[in-house]
Amino acid sequence: MASEIISPRAEQPDTGQPHTGGPDAVPDPAFELHRGGKMAVRATVPVRDAADLSLAYTPGVARVCAAIAEQPELVHEYTWKSRTVAVVTDGSAVLGLGDIGPEASLPVMEGKAILFKQFGDVDAVPIALDCRDPDEIVATVARLAPSFGGINLEDIAAPRCFEIERKLQDLLDIPVFHDDQHGTAVVTLAALRNAARLTGRALPGLRVVISGAGAAGVAIARILLGAGVTDVVVCDRRGIVSADRADLTDVKRDLAALTNPAGRTGSLADALAGADVFVGVSGGTVPEAAVATMAPGAFVFAMANPDPEIHPEVAARYAAVVATGRSDFPNQINNVLAFPGIFAGALRVRATRITEGMKLAAAEALAAVVADELSPEQVIPSPFDPRVAPAVADAVAKAAISEGVTR
């Protein structure tokens, strides 16, 4: 039986207001919205009488099961598999909250699921796992995978998120996508493409500094290099990630080999001197004095939430284009611009994986949505622009077909 994600608002009992203040405190609207959860499952076929029951369940269902057993690919046509994604987390790196555990992560995973449905018409099921060992997570997800057409990994801390994604991609024949890495990277590249177009520059001529060498920072560095940027410098808490450092993890060592072609060393402030682009995915605060040393007409993408690394008012004094991760400033770098369309396109053609080419195609399609409407306040579409998900889905589906990763 197929199912559909819906809002259960009218069906849920009032179970009492959480203690969010004194007895006279105004109820928190966030708690009211989340009461009873933000999603439910309902049938998409009727079961009104014995005839319906005999088709939806026994004996009719047995004929469908037997056909799938004989031809396994039929599962995509006769179940919800090809339009349903598992949203999987261990609760170790949730939004700006950090390691809050699987139960506390569920409101975020539910939120992700309803965004899949609203923006990409993709059904999604939140799955919060009570384990931290990468091999245990991989084994658990692999055992769950037959029920889903794709796996969206969410809010899993680095560096194990890299290992988990890689191992699942090797094990499974469905798309596995860590959105904290690749969704962020796709939207960042789209915004950078349009900022360059707006100011008459080309990606290969830009010197980019990325603050943050975690999941998002690594993925952004890789996609920018894949898109043609030749000079990318990544900084972590100890400064520039360079090959001469003895304290690098395996992931950062690989990153050092791909980036920093001039062999720069020192702090983030040292890296910013003369840089064309700042990309912040780390938190903290960058001193205004360091921002002032960037090249004229720079781009500042300060994406930490809720507090950008460089406040937009400060960035605007020096930069031609400013973007953040927040919805109350122009140019919001929001993953919802990417993941619904990416999965919708991949599922449409029954892709076996999401390739680098599919991500680059998604970024180009996303940028193209507003390519004729560019301004310093609009280098990326709004998440509510109805053109976004269809454009991204079409581009991803075409790229998957051209790369031969479809069934």
Short mmCIF file of N, CA and C in Angstrom, two decimals, residues 10-83:
data_model
loop_
_atom_site.label_atom_id
_atom_site.label_comp_id
_atom_site.label_asym_id
_atom_site.label_seq_id
_atom_site.Cartn_x
_atom_site.Cartn_y
_atom_site.Cartn_z
N ALA A 10 -5.10 18.31 13.01
CA ALA A 10 -6.45 18.24 13.57
C ALA A 10 -6.71 16.93 14.29
N GLU A 11 -5.80 15.95 14.13
CA GLU A 11 -6.07 14.63 14.67
C GLU A 11 -5.43 14.40 16.04
N GLN A 12 -4.62 15.32 16.51
CA GLN A 12 -3.83 15.07 17.70
C GLN A 12 -4.48 15.63 18.95
N PRO A 13 -4.46 14.88 20.06
CA PRO A 13 -5.02 15.39 21.31
C PRO A 13 -4.12 16.41 21.96
N ASP A 14 -4.69 17.24 22.79
CA ASP A 14 -3.93 18.21 23.56
C ASP A 14 -3.32 17.48 24.74
N THR A 15 -1.99 17.40 24.78
CA THR A 15 -1.31 16.67 25.86
C THR A 15 -0.65 17.59 26.87
N GLY A 16 -0.97 18.91 26.79
CA GLY A 16 -0.40 19.83 27.77
C GLY A 16 0.75 20.62 27.22
N GLN A 17 0.95 21.80 27.76
CA GLN A 17 1.99 22.71 27.30
C GLN A 17 3.29 22.46 28.05
N PRO A 18 4.43 22.29 27.34
CA PRO A 18 5.72 22.15 28.04
C PRO A 18 6.00 23.37 28.90
N HIS A 19 6.83 23.17 29.92
CA HIS A 19 7.20 24.27 30.81
C HIS A 19 8.23 25.14 30.11
N THR A 20 7.77 26.25 29.56
CA THR A 20 8.66 27.17 28.85
C THR A 20 8.70 28.53 29.51
N GLY A 21 8.23 28.62 30.74
CA GLY A 21 8.23 29.88 31.46
C GLY A 21 7.37 29.76 32.70
N GLY A 22 7.06 30.88 33.32
CA GLY A 22 6.23 30.89 34.51
C GLY A 22 4.78 30.62 34.18
N PRO A 23 3.94 30.59 35.19
CA PRO A 23 2.52 30.26 34.98
C PRO A 23 1.80 31.24 34.08
N ASP A 24 2.27 32.47 34.00
CA ASP A 24 1.63 33.48 33.17
C ASP A 24 2.33 33.69 31.83
N ALA A 25 3.29 32.83 31.54
CA ALA A 25 4.05 32.99 30.31
C ALA A 25 3.17 32.75 29.09
N VAL A 26 3.44 33.49 28.01
CA VAL A 26 2.73 33.30 26.74
C VAL A 26 3.19 31.99 26.13
N PRO A 27 2.27 31.14 25.68
CA PRO A 27 2.68 29.87 25.08
C PRO A 27 3.62 30.09 23.90
N ASP A 28 4.62 29.26 23.79
CA ASP A 28 5.59 29.35 22.71
C ASP A 28 4.97 28.77 21.45
N PRO A 29 4.84 29.56 20.38
CA PRO A 29 4.19 29.05 19.16
C PRO A 29 4.93 27.88 18.53
N ALA A 30 6.25 27.80 18.77
CA ALA A 30 6.99 26.65 18.22
C ALA A 30 6.49 25.35 18.82
N PHE A 31 6.22 25.36 20.15
CA PHE A 31 5.70 24.15 20.78
C PHE A 31 4.31 23.83 20.28
N GLU A 32 3.50 24.88 20.06
CA GLU A 32 2.15 24.64 19.56
C GLU A 32 2.19 24.00 18.17
N LEU A 33 3.09 24.47 17.32
CA LEU A 33 3.19 23.92 15.97
C LEU A 33 3.67 22.47 16.00
N HIS A 34 4.56 22.15 16.92
CA HIS A 34 5.14 20.80 16.95
C HIS A 34 4.31 19.80 17.73
N ARG A 35 3.26 20.26 18.41
CA ARG A 35 2.49 19.35 19.25
C ARG A 35 1.99 18.15 18.44
N GLY A 36 2.29 16.95 18.91
CA GLY A 36 1.87 15.74 18.22
C GLY A 36 2.70 15.39 17.01
N GLY A 37 3.76 16.14 16.76
CA GLY A 37 4.58 15.90 15.57
C GLY A 37 4.07 16.68 14.38
N LYS A 38 4.90 16.75 13.32
CA LYS A 38 4.58 17.56 12.15
C LYS A 38 4.17 16.73 10.95
N MET A 39 4.05 15.41 11.10
CA MET A 39 3.74 14.58 9.95
C MET A 39 3.03 13.32 10.39
N ALA A 40 2.42 12.66 9.42
CA ALA A 40 1.73 11.40 9.65
C ALA A 40 1.74 10.62 8.34
N VAL A 41 1.15 9.43 8.34
CA VAL A 41 1.05 8.62 7.13
C VAL A 41 -0.41 8.30 6.88
N ARG A 42 -0.83 8.39 5.61
CA ARG A 42 -2.19 7.99 5.29
C ARG A 42 -2.17 7.17 4.00
N ALA A 43 -3.20 6.36 3.83
CA ALA A 43 -3.30 5.56 2.63
C ALA A 43 -3.62 6.43 1.42
N THR A 44 -3.12 6.05 0.26
CA THR A 44 -3.45 6.74 -0.98
C THR A 44 -4.41 5.93 -1.83
N VAL A 45 -4.87 4.78 -1.32
CA VAL A 45 -5.89 3.98 -1.99
C VAL A 45 -7.01 3.73 -0.99
N PRO A 46 -8.24 3.60 -1.46
CA PRO A 46 -9.36 3.39 -0.53
C PRO A 46 -9.47 1.94 -0.07
N VAL A 47 -9.94 1.75 1.14
CA VAL A 47 -10.31 0.42 1.63
C VAL A 47 -11.73 0.57 2.20
N ARG A 48 -12.71 0.55 1.29
CA ARG A 48 -14.09 0.86 1.66
C ARG A 48 -14.93 -0.38 1.91
N ASP A 49 -14.52 -1.51 1.32
CA ASP A 49 -15.34 -2.71 1.42
C ASP A 49 -14.46 -3.94 1.23
N ALA A 50 -15.08 -5.10 1.19
CA ALA A 50 -14.34 -6.35 1.07
C ALA A 50 -13.57 -6.43 -0.24
N ALA A 51 -14.13 -5.88 -1.31
CA ALA A 51 -13.44 -5.91 -2.60
C ALA A 51 -12.15 -5.09 -2.55
N ASP A 52 -12.22 -3.88 -1.97
CA ASP A 52 -11.01 -3.07 -1.81
C ASP A 52 -9.99 -3.79 -0.95
N LEU A 53 -10.45 -4.39 0.15
CA LEU A 53 -9.55 -5.08 1.08
C LEU A 53 -8.86 -6.25 0.39
N SER A 54 -9.58 -6.93 -0.47
CA SER A 54 -9.00 -8.10 -1.15
C SER A 54 -7.94 -7.69 -2.17
N LEU A 55 -7.98 -6.45 -2.63
CA LEU A 55 -6.96 -5.96 -3.55
C LEU A 55 -5.78 -5.33 -2.82
N ALA A 56 -6.10 -4.49 -1.81
CA ALA A 56 -5.04 -3.81 -1.07
C ALA A 56 -4.25 -4.78 -0.19
N TYR A 57 -4.94 -5.81 0.29
CA TYR A 57 -4.27 -6.81 1.13
C TYR A 57 -4.57 -8.18 0.55
N THR A 58 -4.66 -9.17 1.37
CA THR A 58 -4.82 -10.52 0.84
C THR A 58 -6.22 -10.73 0.25
N PRO A 59 -6.37 -11.44 -0.89
CA PRO A 59 -5.33 -12.20 -1.60
C PRO A 59 -4.60 -11.42 -2.70
N GLY A 60 -5.13 -10.21 -3.07
CA GLY A 60 -4.56 -9.49 -4.21
C GLY A 60 -3.10 -9.14 -4.04
N VAL A 61 -2.74 -8.74 -2.82
CA VAL A 61 -1.36 -8.32 -2.59
C VAL A 61 -0.36 -9.45 -2.86
N ALA A 62 -0.81 -10.69 -2.68
CA ALA A 62 0.11 -11.81 -2.90
C ALA A 62 0.56 -11.88 -4.35
N ARG A 63 -0.32 -11.54 -5.30
CA ARG A 63 0.05 -11.59 -6.71
C ARG A 63 1.14 -10.56 -7.01
N VAL A 64 1.01 -9.38 -6.39
CA VAL A 64 2.02 -8.35 -6.59
C VAL A 64 3.35 -8.77 -5.97
N CYS A 65 3.31 -9.32 -4.76
CA CYS A 65 4.53 -9.79 -4.10
C CYS A 65 5.23 -10.86 -4.93
N ALA A 66 4.44 -11.79 -5.48
CA ALA A 66 5.04 -12.85 -6.28
C ALA A 66 5.70 -12.30 -7.54
N ALA A 67 5.07 -11.28 -8.13
CA ALA A 67 5.66 -10.68 -9.32
C ALA A 67 6.98 -9.99 -9.00
N ILE A 68 7.03 -9.30 -7.86
CA ILE A 68 8.27 -8.62 -7.45
C ILE A 68 9.35 -9.64 -7.13
N ALA A 69 8.96 -10.74 -6.49
CA ALA A 69 9.93 -11.79 -6.18
C ALA A 69 10.56 -12.34 -7.46
N GLU A 70 9.75 -12.42 -8.53
CA GLU A 70 10.25 -12.93 -9.80
C GLU A 70 11.04 -11.88 -10.56
N GLN A 71 10.58 -10.62 -10.49
CA GLN A 71 11.25 -9.50 -11.16
C GLN A 71 11.47 -8.38 -10.15
N PRO A 72 12.58 -8.38 -9.42
CA PRO A 72 12.77 -7.41 -8.32
C PRO A 72 12.62 -5.96 -8.71
N GLU A 73 12.91 -5.61 -9.98
CA GLU A 73 12.80 -4.21 -10.38
C GLU A 73 11.37 -3.69 -10.33
N LEU A 74 10.40 -4.59 -10.31
CA LEU A 74 9.00 -4.17 -10.23
C LEU A 74 8.68 -3.48 -8.92
N VAL A 75 9.55 -3.64 -7.92
CA VAL A 75 9.32 -2.98 -6.64
C VAL A 75 9.20 -1.46 -6.81
N HIS A 76 9.91 -0.90 -7.80
CA HIS A 76 9.87 0.54 -8.03
C HIS A 76 8.52 0.99 -8.58
N GLU A 77 7.83 0.10 -9.27
CA GLU A 77 6.56 0.46 -9.89
C GLU A 77 5.37 0.18 -8.98
N TYR A 78 5.48 -0.83 -8.14
CA TYR A 78 4.30 -1.28 -7.40
C TYR A 78 4.39 -1.04 -5.89
N THR A 79 5.37 -0.27 -5.45
CA THR A 79 5.44 0.15 -4.05
C THR A 79 5.84 1.62 -4.01
N TRP A 80 5.98 2.15 -2.82
CA TRP A 80 6.36 3.56 -2.69
C TRP A 80 7.86 3.78 -2.81
N LYS A 81 8.64 2.73 -3.04
CA LYS A 81 10.09 2.80 -2.97
C LYS A 81 10.67 3.93 -3.81
N SER A 82 10.19 4.10 -5.05
CA SER A 82 10.81 5.06 -5.95
C SER A 82 10.39 6.50 -5.70
N ARG A 83 9.64 6.76 -4.66
CA ARG A 83 9.34 8.15 -4.33
C ARG A 83 9.51 8.42 -2.84
#
